[in-house]
Amino acid sequence: MTGGGSMMKIAVGADHAGFALKQEVAEALRQAGHDVVDVGTHSTDPVDYPDSAEAVGLAVVDGRAERGVLVCGSGVGASVAANKLPGIRAAVCHDTYSAHQGVEHDDMNVLVLGGRVVGPAMALELVRAFVAARFTGEERHARRLAKVKALEKRYR
């Protein structure tokens, strides 16, 4: 995996269903020169995906990481859970267009993958696209992001 731009600090986390893929993603990110914050899980022993989502989300919100990569079985549960944390914009992306466009247009800060849905080669392509992407800051995207943030505050 090539860096695709500046190196960054990236939190990685998974439940038991995403453990194996998380390990591969973390190693590829390290080899590309990124600083990886592994928030667990550290085995295939069953754990609950909301705990993994919280760990990755908090690392991003607290500033211990700039972005996060989260893996569960389908990616859906972890995505739903991560988005409950104020400041987290997480999405399941199993295509490279969404993985970079989510950052460029929506300032997505957590990429969620389904460890039982995508294989390692595709996962690494998705992570590469996510990490290389930057929020454009274009007026229409900034305006829409402000509305998302307003929704978050309104319904806390």
C-alpha atoms as one frame of an Amber mdcrd trajectory, in Angstrom:
protein
   0.000   0.000   0.000   1.432   3.326  -1.007   0.929   6.367   1.147  -0.957
   8.433  -1.416  -0.035  11.684   0.295   0.946  12.781   3.761   1.252  10.233
   6.498  -1.361  10.271   9.206  -2.318   8.716  12.507  -5.068   6.147  11.948
  -7.047   4.230  14.574  -7.959   0.673  13.631 -10.426  -1.502  15.471 -12.638
  -4.503  14.979 -14.894  -7.003  16.630 -14.060 -10.700  16.451 -15.542 -11.040
  12.943 -13.270  -8.286  11.660 -10.145  -9.191  13.623  -8.234 -10.939  10.811
  -8.912  -8.192   8.278  -8.061  -5.480  10.835  -4.665  -7.109  11.348  -3.959
  -7.023   7.599  -5.144  -3.423   7.269  -3.043  -2.302  10.247   0.092  -3.949
   8.860  -0.420  -2.429   5.413  -0.926   1.021   6.937   2.252   0.642   9.008
   4.210  -0.472   5.944   2.947   2.632   4.115   4.406   4.783   6.897   1.249
   5.643   8.803   1.108   5.703  12.601  -1.430   3.032  13.576  -3.350   3.172
  16.849  -4.758  -0.350  17.326  -7.695  -0.132  19.737  -8.507  -3.861  19.541
  -9.884  -6.411  19.623  -6.736  -8.490  19.825  -8.159 -11.970  19.193 -11.084
 -13.815  17.664 -12.773 -14.169  21.069 -16.329 -12.808  20.738 -16.771  -9.107
  21.545 -19.615  -6.699  20.836 -19.224  -4.423  17.816 -20.499  -1.297  19.651
 -17.456  -1.518  21.923 -15.116  -1.597  18.921 -16.984   1.269  17.276 -16.726
   3.330  20.441 -12.994   2.663  20.757 -12.250   3.794  17.193 -14.650   6.732
  17.400 -13.209   8.001  20.660  -9.663   7.795  19.291 -10.734  10.082  16.438
 -12.832  12.455  18.574 -10.116  12.686  21.256  -7.481  13.503  18.647  -5.417
  10.355  19.194  -6.041   9.632  15.499  -6.967  11.725  12.478  -9.145   8.988
  10.983 -10.318   5.503  11.763 -10.837   2.160  10.064 -13.386  -0.104  11.702
 -14.175  -3.713  10.783 -17.059  -5.952  11.823 -18.796  -8.823  10.052 -20.904
  -6.822   7.583 -19.751  -3.313   8.526 -23.338  -2.253   9.158 -23.541  -2.609
  12.937 -20.214  -0.917  13.533 -21.190   1.924  11.199 -24.492   2.491  12.989
 -22.767   2.436  16.391 -19.858   4.693  15.393 -22.234   7.346  14.073 -23.783
   7.688  17.540 -20.605   9.452  18.711 -20.755  13.219  18.157 -18.135  14.201
  15.597 -17.938  10.827  13.907 -18.923  10.472  10.280 -18.634   6.768   9.505
 -19.783   4.811   6.477 -19.598   1.278   5.186 -17.758   1.453   1.872 -17.194
  -1.601  -0.255 -16.351   0.319  -3.438 -13.428   2.678  -3.953 -15.549   5.555
  -5.272 -17.481   5.785  -1.990 -14.298   5.355   0.054 -12.728   8.505  -1.382
 -15.871  10.475  -2.242 -17.114  10.092   1.345 -14.048  12.004   2.494 -13.963
  14.508  -0.379 -17.630  15.544  -0.142 -18.824  14.463   3.326 -15.639  14.705
   5.441 -16.050  11.042   6.449 -13.549  10.278   9.194 -14.193   6.557   9.794
 -14.163   3.938   7.052 -16.138   0.834   7.989 -15.538  -2.508   6.310 -17.309
  -5.840   6.435 -14.753  -8.510   7.233 -17.153 -11.162   5.933 -17.997  -9.132
   2.814 -14.728  -7.913   1.291 -11.472  -9.779   0.937  -8.087  -8.447   1.942
  -7.057  -7.160  -1.500 -10.251  -5.125  -1.891 -10.036  -3.905   1.707  -6.543
  -2.556   1.112  -7.721  -0.729  -2.033 -10.580   0.800  -0.036  -8.271   1.895
   2.773  -5.815   3.349   0.251  -8.585   5.408  -1.383  -9.897   6.564   2.018
  -6.494   7.587   3.376  -5.426   9.416   0.207  -8.639  11.465  -0.002  -9.027
  14.972   1.395 -12.168  16.997   2.113 -12.523  19.499  -0.733 -13.971  22.279
   1.379 -15.992  23.438  -1.639 -18.848  25.714  -0.640 -21.610  23.192  -1.347
 -19.832  20.462   0.620 -19.028  22.782   3.524 -22.658  23.965   3.592 -23.969
  20.399   3.682 -21.466  19.366   6.341 -22.579  22.317   8.479 -26.152  21.029
   8.195 -25.042  17.546   9.276 -23.272  19.044  12.295 -26.392  21.093  13.120
 -28.493  17.919  13.067 -26.040  16.294  15.436 -26.338  19.175  17.913 -30.133
  19.384  17.583 -30.724  15.739  18.454 -28.085  15.095  21.117
